[in-house]
Amino acid sequence: MKKISNLYVIDDDKIYHFLLKNLFKQNGIDVASTFFVNGSDAIEHIKSNNNEETLPDLILLDVNMPIMNGWQFLEEFGKISSELIKKPTIYMISSSNNEVDINKSKEFDGAVKGYFLKPICKEDLDLIFV
Amino acid sequence: MKIFDNPDLYDGESPNVFYKKLLDQVPDLIFKIRWDVETGKFGIIFLSESIKDLYEIPQDVFLTDPHHFFYDRMFPEDAAAFIASLKESREKLAKWDHIYRLQLPEKGLRWMRVTANPELTAKGSVVFYGRATDITDHKEKEARLHISEERFNYALRAASEGIWDWDMKTNVVYFSAQLMKILGKKEVEAYFPNTFWLSRIHPDDAYTYDKSKTDYFKKRNASYESIYRILTDQGKYRWVLSRGRVVSYDENGKPERSIGTLKDINQLKEKEVELGNTINIIVSQNNRLNNFAHIVSHNLRSHASNLKMLLDLFKTADEAEREEMLQHLEAISDGLSITISHLKELVEIQTEIKTVREKLNLRHYLKNILNILHNEIKKHNVDIEINIPLDVTVDYNPAYLESILLNFTTNAIKYSSPERKPMLSYDFEIIEGQKVLSISDNGLGIDLKKHKNSLFGMYKTFHKNQNARGIGLFITKNQVEAMGGKIEVSSELNKGTTFKVYFDEEN
């Protein structure tokens, strides 16, 4: 199994950032996490840090965000992914239980490995960080 | 080469035999009758043998008892007129031409026509030379034609269809009476030049009309069919369906005559438009419902899940961590309150559709809002231009009007460009009978290609602005639509944005 050392969290909810950090800590998950409040910031960061050390192994992506939402991020990411030296695993984590959103994640076949509904619990983390 | 030579007229036959043989070739009844000036009675002098076929009476029987003809063959109703016409011809010495009916034992009903020329003899008697012809076939054809014509006319009338017949050489069109009625004219057929029709077609439909014609002439369509509006004499347009085809071509293959029908489909079309409007209303209501479901699904859920995660973590956290978590708990609680207040605002818009409308002076209301925002406007040094006539009023809910003006104005200031002096202009105009207020800025602009669909959605923000909450436009749109109007937007990145608010006046 691929070792996960770098993690990007893309979500506009700052409280969620805090909660996720604590959840990792309580479950002994030791990863270098970088937090972004929208897709646009994350894309910019990825573009300017195309190296083994900074690129993420795993991305936890929200759906509804201002400026660039999760779907727009996936589109932009698809355009640049072939130039990246690392191919991260992407999970979508959202509070939207809308069928449309859940089905749409399946359209990004291959790029999105799974869709989790908030709140995230220990069992979800076990599945993501196997 | 000579085919014929000139033999003796009777060719060796006796004249009697010669003429009898010739007469036998004539299917008509040939006769000679005389009216005797002394007795005042008619007598039959000659009858050809075809009397046997035509009247089903042997020649000799007829000659001995001519009355047999009246009693046994002729339609009783026709006898008097027959005799009267014969008398008249005799008295006036005018051509005898009369139509009558027979009821024959074998052939049944037959129509006959008799024609004869009366000649006055030296003694004062009158002699008729003439013939009687069976015209039953002709009569039946005439009757069939009459029936089918009648059927055709009734069918067209019932289907409210008119007929046109276009002579493409002269460009003159025949319009049937029914068609003239559709135009609101007197129900009498008429001829007009083609331009008469063209000038009455609704300008917006001229293109589709031309296209269906050329498509047919270029054989792209098997028959011509077009739906468009035509101007009636009452000055109103009516929807019509025109169908037709070319019925003859000249020797060069150019169409020279077209015939078709014109159907008044105004009621149908109006129903269709009405249905379309209803669907639009349903779609917009459905969109609002979706947005409503969205806010419940996304925003309430996100607060709830944060709360759940926080409580789970809280159980196993140490003292210092708990302190920090409590602060976040407060943030969650605040977020929840805001979301609930948005929800309440929305529910109110949806349920208060029948809220009071008042006649509001638009300029006056705008001035009030600008007063409220006085500090913001001064801080950003915004240039404001107002092009609203002093007396313009709108029938609107006062709270909504305030909220709408406030929202667009604060948005324009919030998203002004730091590179230039902010300008904001309010322009009033009337578009197709509807009152419209345009609010234009020279700010950051919005990339409509990317955001057009989500612009008025809930919690959508497009700028990296700390104050962006993404609720304003959503609420504004809901308020405008609840009042029966709509919002249009045009924008160019880094140039500015114009929002057009349509006020509904009809309800």
XYZ file of C-alpha atoms in Angstrom:
637
model
C 0.000 0.000 0.000
C 1.035 3.552 -0.815
C 2.220 5.482 2.185
C 0.242 8.662 2.808
C 2.451 11.430 4.069
C 1.032 14.534 2.372
C -2.634 15.490 2.635
C -4.591 18.407 1.136
C -7.945 19.338 2.601
C -10.027 21.600 0.341
C -13.064 22.911 2.226
C -14.378 26.396 2.943
C -15.490 25.514 6.474
C -12.771 26.607 8.900
C -14.420 24.815 11.824
C -14.246 21.634 9.841
C -10.493 22.215 9.363
C -10.085 22.394 13.121
C -12.266 19.350 13.720
C -10.456 17.257 11.139
C -7.060 18.115 12.657
C -8.316 16.971 16.041
C -9.828 13.816 14.602
C -6.477 12.910 13.034
C -4.715 13.594 16.302
C -7.104 11.464 18.356
C -6.792 8.591 15.916
C -3.038 8.762 15.703
C -2.942 9.659 12.045
C 0.290 11.429 11.377
C 0.192 13.314 8.071
C 1.361 16.699 6.898
C -1.969 18.411 6.162
C -2.401 21.566 4.120
C -5.745 23.325 4.240
C -7.395 25.364 1.459
C -10.697 27.234 1.577
C -11.499 26.824 -2.116
C -10.459 24.885 -5.209
C -8.748 27.825 -6.803
C -6.214 28.243 -3.982
C -5.431 24.529 -4.093
C -4.886 24.497 -7.874
C -2.541 27.488 -7.648
C -0.591 25.753 -4.893
C -0.316 22.503 -6.843
C 0.818 24.282 -10.005
C 3.625 26.102 -8.256
C 4.773 23.127 -6.151
C 5.123 20.301 -8.644
C 7.612 18.286 -6.580
C 7.646 14.989 -4.717
C 7.786 16.581 -1.294
C 4.940 19.053 -1.493
C 2.461 17.349 -3.834
C -0.272 15.501 -1.949
C -0.780 11.751 -1.804
C -4.369 12.284 -0.802
C -6.947 15.063 -1.367
C -10.120 15.416 0.676
C -12.387 17.626 -1.420
C -15.590 19.452 -0.507
C -18.334 20.049 -3.102
C -19.867 23.440 -2.282
C -17.269 26.146 -2.043
C -17.058 29.743 -3.176
C -14.941 30.878 -6.150
C -14.095 27.367 -7.318
C -16.200 24.472 -6.129
C -15.299 20.807 -6.000
C -16.437 20.006 -9.524
C -14.615 22.967 -11.026
C -11.526 21.905 -9.096
C -11.734 18.379 -10.571
C -11.983 19.844 -14.069
C -8.979 22.113 -13.576
C -7.071 19.322 -11.901
C -7.790 17.003 -14.839
C -6.129 19.511 -17.153
C -2.863 19.593 -15.235
C -2.736 16.069 -13.759
C -0.690 14.602 -16.624
C 2.151 17.034 -15.859
C 2.246 16.178 -12.166
C 4.919 13.844 -10.915
C 2.527 12.354 -8.352
C -1.000 11.111 -8.797
C -2.986 11.714 -5.610
C -6.024 9.754 -4.453
C -9.104 12.014 -4.247
C -12.047 11.533 -1.904
C -15.021 13.859 -1.891
C -16.362 14.741 1.521
C -19.467 16.871 1.612
C -22.555 17.604 3.624
C -24.586 17.404 0.417
C -26.609 14.211 0.393
C -28.041 15.291 -2.941
C -28.296 12.313 -5.335
C -27.130 14.573 -8.149
C -23.850 15.301 -6.372
C -23.258 11.701 -5.378
C -23.880 10.469 -8.919
C -21.779 13.248 -10.397
C -18.762 12.061 -8.427
C -19.030 8.775 -10.328
C -18.707 10.675 -13.610
C -15.152 11.578 -12.653
C -14.362 7.945 -13.088
C -10.924 7.024 -11.792
C -10.193 10.512 -10.481
C -12.543 10.293 -7.490
C -12.167 7.176 -5.393
C -15.136 7.694 -3.113
C -17.800 10.027 -1.742
C -18.269 10.466 2.012
C -21.019 12.317 3.785
C -20.193 14.615 6.671
C -19.826 14.144 9.583
C -16.661 12.119 9.131
C -16.044 9.542 11.828
C -13.253 7.202 12.810
C -14.607 4.398 10.579
C -14.502 6.658 7.534
C -10.891 7.551 8.278
C -10.053 3.850 8.546
C -11.412 3.315 5.036
C -9.585 6.353 3.634
C -6.255 5.712 5.302
C -6.075 1.892 4.907
C -52.373 10.247 -104.352
C -56.106 10.285 -104.570
C -57.992 8.247 -101.942
C -61.497 9.394 -102.698
C -63.275 9.812 -106.016
C -66.671 11.460 -106.514
C -69.442 8.863 -106.910
C -73.183 9.529 -107.330
C -74.816 10.860 -104.066
C -77.067 7.835 -103.431
C -74.575 5.388 -104.814
C -77.296 3.450 -106.582
C -79.507 3.153 -103.433
C -82.970 4.620 -103.196
C -82.949 7.894 -101.206
C -85.213 6.332 -98.538
C -82.895 3.453 -97.822
C -79.965 5.810 -97.860
C -81.451 8.230 -95.283
C -82.820 5.456 -93.071
C -79.402 3.868 -92.815
C -77.867 7.213 -91.988
C -80.517 7.951 -89.317
C -79.959 4.543 -87.749
C -76.478 5.769 -86.858
C -77.934 8.524 -84.655
C -78.601 7.367 -81.063
C -80.909 10.340 -80.452
C -84.594 10.285 -81.174
C -85.276 12.246 -84.343
C -88.738 13.443 -85.053
C -91.035 15.676 -87.027
C -94.303 16.876 -85.491
C -96.905 19.194 -86.804
C -99.348 21.524 -85.134
C -102.422 21.879 -87.252
C -103.821 25.395 -87.352
C -107.369 24.107 -88.052
C -107.683 21.421 -85.332
C -105.322 23.172 -82.929
C -103.745 19.761 -82.201
C -100.275 18.227 -82.539
C -99.582 15.196 -84.686
C -96.508 13.064 -85.064
C -95.291 12.772 -88.584
C -92.025 10.969 -88.151
C -90.143 9.209 -85.335
C -86.836 7.430 -85.676
C -86.572 3.830 -84.523
C -84.383 4.788 -81.564
C -87.648 5.554 -79.707
C -87.557 1.867 -78.791
C -84.237 2.271 -76.958
C -84.835 5.700 -75.511
C -88.476 5.448 -74.409
C -88.786 1.675 -74.360
C -91.854 1.941 -76.585
C -91.991 0.264 -80.052
C -92.198 2.774 -82.845
C -95.633 1.634 -84.069
C -97.199 1.684 -80.570
C -96.051 5.230 -80.047
C -97.322 6.373 -83.395
C -100.789 4.891 -82.820
C -101.101 6.149 -79.244
C -98.769 9.043 -78.452
C -100.583 9.661 -75.162
C -99.047 6.474 -73.915
C -95.885 8.569 -73.592
C -97.483 10.950 -71.106
C -99.264 8.355 -68.981
C -96.698 5.658 -68.886
C -93.245 7.110 -69.375
C -92.978 10.707 -68.391
C -92.702 11.835 -64.775
C -96.225 13.095 -63.962
C -94.754 16.222 -62.350
C -92.893 17.096 -65.540
C -95.826 16.714 -67.996
C -97.365 20.172 -67.551
C -94.067 21.999 -68.038
C -93.313 19.851 -71.068
C -96.560 20.797 -72.753
C -96.242 24.444 -71.756
C -92.760 24.754 -73.250
C -93.912 23.154 -76.486
C -96.843 25.572 -76.702
C -94.649 28.547 -76.023
C -92.195 27.531 -78.716
C -95.051 27.073 -81.143
C -96.578 30.467 -80.363
C -93.335 32.407 -80.436
C -91.736 30.267 -83.114
C -88.681 30.148 -80.886
C -86.396 27.168 -80.481
C -87.912 24.434 -78.311
C -85.379 23.409 -75.667
C -86.655 21.508 -72.680
C -85.368 19.062 -70.064
C -87.656 16.420 -68.547
C -87.554 13.063 -66.820
C -88.732 9.606 -67.786
C -89.512 6.610 -65.615
C -88.731 3.615 -67.828
C -89.745 0.008 -67.047
C -86.172 -1.254 -67.505
C -83.675 1.573 -67.284
C -85.515 3.430 -64.548
C -85.023 7.174 -64.206
C -83.661 8.924 -67.281
C -83.069 12.591 -67.950
C -83.986 13.761 -71.436
C -83.463 16.941 -73.367
C -85.538 17.822 -76.369
C -84.587 20.502 -78.890
C -86.495 21.411 -82.047
C -86.863 24.253 -84.514
C -90.421 25.312 -85.312
C -91.249 26.353 -88.857
C -94.402 28.192 -89.864
C -96.067 26.759 -92.976
C -97.833 28.860 -95.581
C -101.242 27.780 -94.182
C -100.375 28.833 -90.629
C -99.572 25.424 -89.230
C -96.267 24.871 -87.408
C -93.838 22.025 -88.109
C -91.111 20.983 -85.647
C -87.936 19.224 -86.711
C -86.004 18.052 -83.720
C -84.374 15.473 -81.534
C -84.472 14.147 -77.993
C -81.270 13.143 -76.244
C -80.631 11.030 -73.165
C -78.622 13.343 -70.886
C -78.771 11.139 -67.782
C -74.975 10.540 -67.620
C -74.295 14.223 -67.907
C -76.910 15.001 -65.251
C -75.477 12.424 -62.850
C -71.984 13.813 -63.262
C -73.293 17.258 -62.606
C -75.080 16.076 -59.490
C -72.014 14.226 -58.225
C -69.877 17.300 -58.793
C -72.426 19.390 -56.995
C -72.481 17.020 -54.029
C -68.707 16.837 -53.800
C -68.411 20.593 -54.103
C -70.941 20.995 -51.364
C -69.199 18.440 -49.182
C -65.881 20.235 -49.763
C -67.328 23.626 -48.871
C -69.012 22.365 -45.725
C -65.886 20.519 -44.627
C -63.736 23.615 -45.128
C -66.201 25.740 -43.276
C -66.377 23.283 -40.386
C -62.582 23.107 -40.248
C -62.431 26.905 -40.434
C -60.095 26.601 -43.393
C -59.796 28.973 -46.292
C -58.372 28.275 -49.720
C -55.793 30.209 -51.677
C -54.843 29.718 -55.285
C -51.704 31.485 -56.379
C -51.099 32.187 -60.046
C -47.339 32.480 -59.965
C -47.094 33.899 -63.481
C -49.201 36.936 -62.721
C -48.607 36.843 -58.942
C -52.326 37.180 -58.322
C -53.831 35.104 -55.546
C -57.404 33.897 -55.224
C -58.690 33.944 -51.630
C -61.804 31.972 -50.746
C -64.652 33.528 -48.794
C -63.694 31.579 -45.675
C -60.143 32.883 -45.921
C -61.382 36.447 -46.199
C -63.377 35.810 -43.047
C -60.217 34.759 -41.195
C -58.747 38.113 -42.201
C -61.761 39.777 -40.627
C -63.084 40.874 -43.996
C -66.494 40.312 -45.566
C -67.034 36.623 -46.304
C -66.712 36.987 -50.074
C -64.027 35.457 -52.272
C -61.489 37.881 -53.727
C -58.366 38.267 -55.813
C -55.343 40.196 -54.596
C -51.740 40.595 -55.672
C -49.337 38.401 -53.691
C -47.901 41.469 -51.956
C -51.244 42.032 -50.230
C -50.633 38.846 -48.258
C -46.925 39.377 -47.651
C -47.526 42.825 -46.178
C -49.823 41.325 -43.532
C -47.411 38.738 -42.165
C -46.035 39.535 -38.692
C -42.487 40.881 -39.113
C -41.165 38.386 -36.539
C -42.567 35.501 -38.589
C -41.380 36.686 -41.997
C -38.214 34.643 -41.806
C -39.871 31.305 -40.973
C -42.498 32.004 -43.624
C -39.851 32.584 -46.296
C -37.862 29.604 -45.143
C -40.734 27.139 -45.354
C -41.467 28.418 -48.856
C -37.911 28.104 -50.143
C -37.492 24.746 -48.414
C -40.472 23.476 -50.339
C -39.465 24.978 -53.673
C -35.970 23.571 -53.307
C -37.605 20.191 -52.665
C -36.252 19.956 -49.173
C -39.818 19.366 -47.996
C -42.463 17.259 -49.709
C -45.159 19.857 -49.145
C -45.333 23.462 -48.043
C -46.393 24.081 -44.469
C -45.922 27.164 -42.337
C -47.271 28.606 -39.099
C -47.244 32.365 -38.691
C -49.264 35.415 -37.623
C -51.340 37.424 -40.058
C -52.797 40.873 -39.567
C -56.594 41.075 -39.573
C -58.680 44.076 -40.497
C -59.331 44.551 -36.784
C -55.625 45.368 -36.400
C -54.871 42.190 -34.467
C -52.626 39.311 -35.443
C -54.001 35.793 -35.645
C -52.035 32.563 -35.792
C -52.639 30.608 -38.982
C -51.430 27.346 -40.457
C -50.879 27.475 -44.221
C -50.409 24.336 -46.279
C -50.105 23.866 -49.995
C -48.313 22.545 -53.033
C -47.497 23.424 -56.594
C -50.124 21.974 -58.900
C -48.546 22.857 -62.242
C -45.146 23.644 -63.680
C -44.280 25.339 -66.966
C -42.211 23.687 -69.707
C -38.988 24.797 -67.954
C -40.011 23.127 -64.706
C -40.784 26.446 -63.054
C -43.817 26.345 -60.762
C -46.680 28.337 -62.220
C -49.606 27.603 -59.924
C -49.908 26.683 -56.244
C -53.005 25.832 -54.262
C -53.380 25.439 -50.541
C -55.413 25.890 -47.424
C -55.204 28.345 -44.572
C -56.387 27.372 -41.128
C -57.065 29.674 -38.209
C -55.199 28.097 -35.278
C -55.265 31.139 -33.031
C -57.049 29.491 -30.115
C -54.771 26.480 -30.250
C -51.688 28.643 -30.386
C -52.837 30.844 -27.530
C -53.415 27.744 -25.421
C -49.928 26.616 -26.317
C -48.434 29.928 -25.228
C -50.463 29.806 -22.026
C -49.210 26.299 -21.367
C -45.644 27.424 -21.978
C -46.086 30.219 -19.436
C -47.514 27.802 -16.907
C -44.566 25.496 -17.414
C -42.186 28.412 -16.892
C -43.893 29.256 -13.620
C -43.688 25.646 -12.505
C -40.038 25.419 -13.486
C -39.165 28.559 -11.534
C -41.127 27.359 -8.531
C -39.371 24.048 -8.774
C -36.016 25.817 -8.891
C -36.912 27.716 -5.757
C -37.916 24.489 -4.075
C -34.640 22.932 -5.121
C -32.722 25.841 -3.684
C -34.727 25.489 -0.548
C -33.922 21.790 -0.340
C -30.321 22.729 -1.001
C -30.071 25.134 1.896
C -31.622 22.551 4.189
C -29.489 19.759 2.863
C -26.198 21.575 2.715
C -26.183 24.331 5.241
C -28.123 22.839 8.078
C -26.366 19.552 7.558
C -22.923 21.117 7.606
C -23.612 22.772 10.944
C -25.134 19.596 12.334
C -22.229 17.442 11.229
C -19.722 19.887 12.682
C -21.636 19.722 15.932
C -21.608 15.942 15.876
C -17.872 15.761 15.141
C -17.151 18.325 17.821
C -19.082 16.433 20.466
C -17.380 13.156 19.534
C -13.977 14.787 19.864
C -14.978 16.607 23.042
C -15.480 13.314 24.886
C -11.838 12.320 24.634
C -10.226 15.759 24.579
C -8.056 17.167 27.363
C -8.762 20.363 29.259
C -6.861 22.764 26.977
C -8.393 21.290 23.862
C -11.856 21.486 25.358
C -11.400 25.197 25.935
C -10.675 25.742 22.229
C -13.534 23.480 21.210
C -15.988 25.534 23.215
C -15.063 28.588 21.187
C -15.769 26.662 18.008
C -19.031 25.479 19.473
C -20.008 29.109 19.711
C -19.095 29.643 16.062
C -21.222 26.674 15.060
C -24.117 28.059 17.044
C -23.765 31.471 15.350
C -23.608 29.882 11.906
C -26.701 27.879 12.681
C -28.585 31.006 13.749
C -27.650 32.843 10.561
C -28.686 29.924 8.404
C -31.997 29.669 10.200
C -32.648 33.383 9.733
C -31.946 33.035 6.002
C -34.310 30.122 5.932
C -36.968 32.167 7.643
C -36.507 35.016 5.185
C -36.938 32.609 2.302
C -40.011 30.938 3.709
C -41.533 34.378 4.142
C -40.923 35.282 0.512
C -42.465 32.024 -0.635
C -45.537 32.314 1.542
C -46.162 36.049 1.395
C -46.769 36.204 -2.326
C -50.023 37.977 -1.716
C -48.307 40.603 0.399
C -49.501 44.147 0.062
C -48.384 46.133 -2.900
C -48.252 49.868 -2.714
C -47.642 52.601 -5.200
C -44.035 53.495 -4.455
C -42.027 56.370 -5.871
C -38.909 54.649 -7.208
C -36.649 57.670 -7.043
C -37.733 58.443 -3.512
C -37.004 54.902 -2.336
C -33.618 54.868 -4.000
C -32.656 58.148 -2.303
C -33.559 56.636 1.053
C -31.325 53.626 0.445
C -28.460 55.825 -0.688
C -28.882 57.802 2.531
C -28.621 54.635 4.581
C -25.449 53.698 2.691
C -24.093 57.246 2.876
C -20.970 56.278 4.858
C -20.058 53.361 2.591
C -20.508 55.496 -0.510
C -18.334 58.246 0.936
C -15.667 55.804 2.074
C -15.313 54.289 -1.395
C -15.765 57.639 -3.098
C -18.499 56.268 -5.381
C -19.901 58.419 -8.193
C -23.642 57.991 -8.396
C -25.857 58.856 -11.322
C -29.631 58.600 -11.212
C -31.732 58.635 -14.366
C -35.171 58.050 -12.985
C -37.982 60.501 -13.774
C -39.362 62.136 -10.641
C -42.851 60.737 -11.026
C -42.076 57.053 -11.714
C -43.947 54.729 -9.381
C -44.034 50.950 -9.101
C -46.654 48.717 -7.547
C -44.448 46.874 -5.115
C -43.940 45.550 -1.673
C -42.049 48.314 0.192
C -39.825 45.926 2.164
C -38.853 44.059 -0.993
C -38.095 47.213 -2.921
C -35.822 48.415 -0.099
C -34.113 45.061 0.151
C -33.587 44.819 -3.625
C -32.135 48.321 -3.947
C -29.985 47.820 -0.866
C -28.625 44.536 -2.114
C -27.650 45.683 -5.590
C -26.124 48.856 -4.235
C -24.053 47.165 -1.533
C -22.945 44.502 -4.036
C -21.812 47.143 -6.492
C -19.764 48.890 -3.776
C -18.439 45.633 -2.349
C -17.187 44.421 -5.725
C -15.869 47.697 -7.052
C -12.502 47.642 -8.741
C -9.581 49.017 -6.722
C -8.071 50.208 -10.006
C -10.635 52.919 -10.792
C -13.069 55.314 -9.252
C -16.310 53.414 -8.612
C -19.269 54.556 -10.699
C -22.817 53.465 -10.145
C -25.760 54.405 -12.311
C -29.499 53.786 -11.975
C -31.461 54.023 -15.211
C -35.173 53.691 -15.633
C -36.743 52.576 -18.915
C -39.805 50.842 -20.254
C -39.166 47.636 -22.185
C -42.154 46.122 -24.000
C -44.538 47.792 -21.617
C -42.691 46.686 -18.520
C -40.985 49.052 -16.103
C -37.305 48.240 -15.810
C -34.568 49.577 -13.545
C -30.970 49.019 -14.666
C -28.242 49.184 -12.061
C -24.810 49.420 -13.664
C -21.350 49.525 -12.097
C -17.785 49.647 -13.385
C -16.564 47.068 -10.888
C -14.879 43.680 -11.012
C -17.515 42.031 -13.191
C -18.552 38.413 -13.178
C -17.450 35.680 -15.570
C -20.922 34.797 -16.803
C -19.701 31.899 -18.922
C -18.581 30.170 -15.777
C -21.113 31.389 -13.265
C -24.285 32.191 -15.199
C -26.166 29.172 -13.866
C -25.117 29.553 -10.267
C -25.137 33.360 -10.094
C -28.462 33.531 -8.303
C -28.004 30.238 -6.494
C -27.645 30.054 -2.772
C -24.274 30.564 -1.081
C -22.462 31.211 -4.341
C -19.658 33.689 -4.264
C -17.318 34.417 -7.094
C -14.885 36.863 -5.630
C -12.178 36.517 -3.053
C -14.006 38.828 -0.755
C -14.156 38.256 2.960
C -17.651 39.737 3.178
C -19.103 37.566 0.440
C -21.877 35.460 1.866
C -23.576 34.421 -1.340
C -27.061 34.940 -0.018
C -27.953 38.436 -1.241
C -28.556 37.753 -4.905
C -30.468 34.631 -4.059
C -32.861 36.469 -1.772
C -33.141 39.384 -4.206
C -34.031 37.108 -7.076
C -36.658 35.359 -4.965
C -38.205 38.677 -3.994
C -38.310 39.960 -7.573
C -39.861 36.724 -8.797
C -42.350 36.599 -5.965
C -43.551 39.998 -7.226
C -43.922 38.520 -10.713
C -40.867 40.171 -12.292
C -37.458 38.967 -13.338
C -33.783 39.884 -13.244
C -31.408 39.995 -16.193
C -27.673 40.330 -15.888
C -24.888 41.271 -18.260
C -21.296 41.558 -17.198
C -17.745 41.712 -18.430
C -14.777 40.814 -16.291
C -12.952 43.892 -15.031
C -15.372 46.198 -16.882
C -18.518 46.095 -14.819
C -21.924 44.566 -14.315
C -25.479 45.602 -15.161
C -28.479 44.134 -13.419
C -31.904 44.786 -14.913
C -34.861 44.495 -12.576
C -38.202 44.026 -14.349
C -41.141 45.182 -12.268
C -44.336 43.343 -12.940
C -47.282 45.644 -13.395
C -50.000 43.337 -14.622
C -51.018 41.587 -11.418
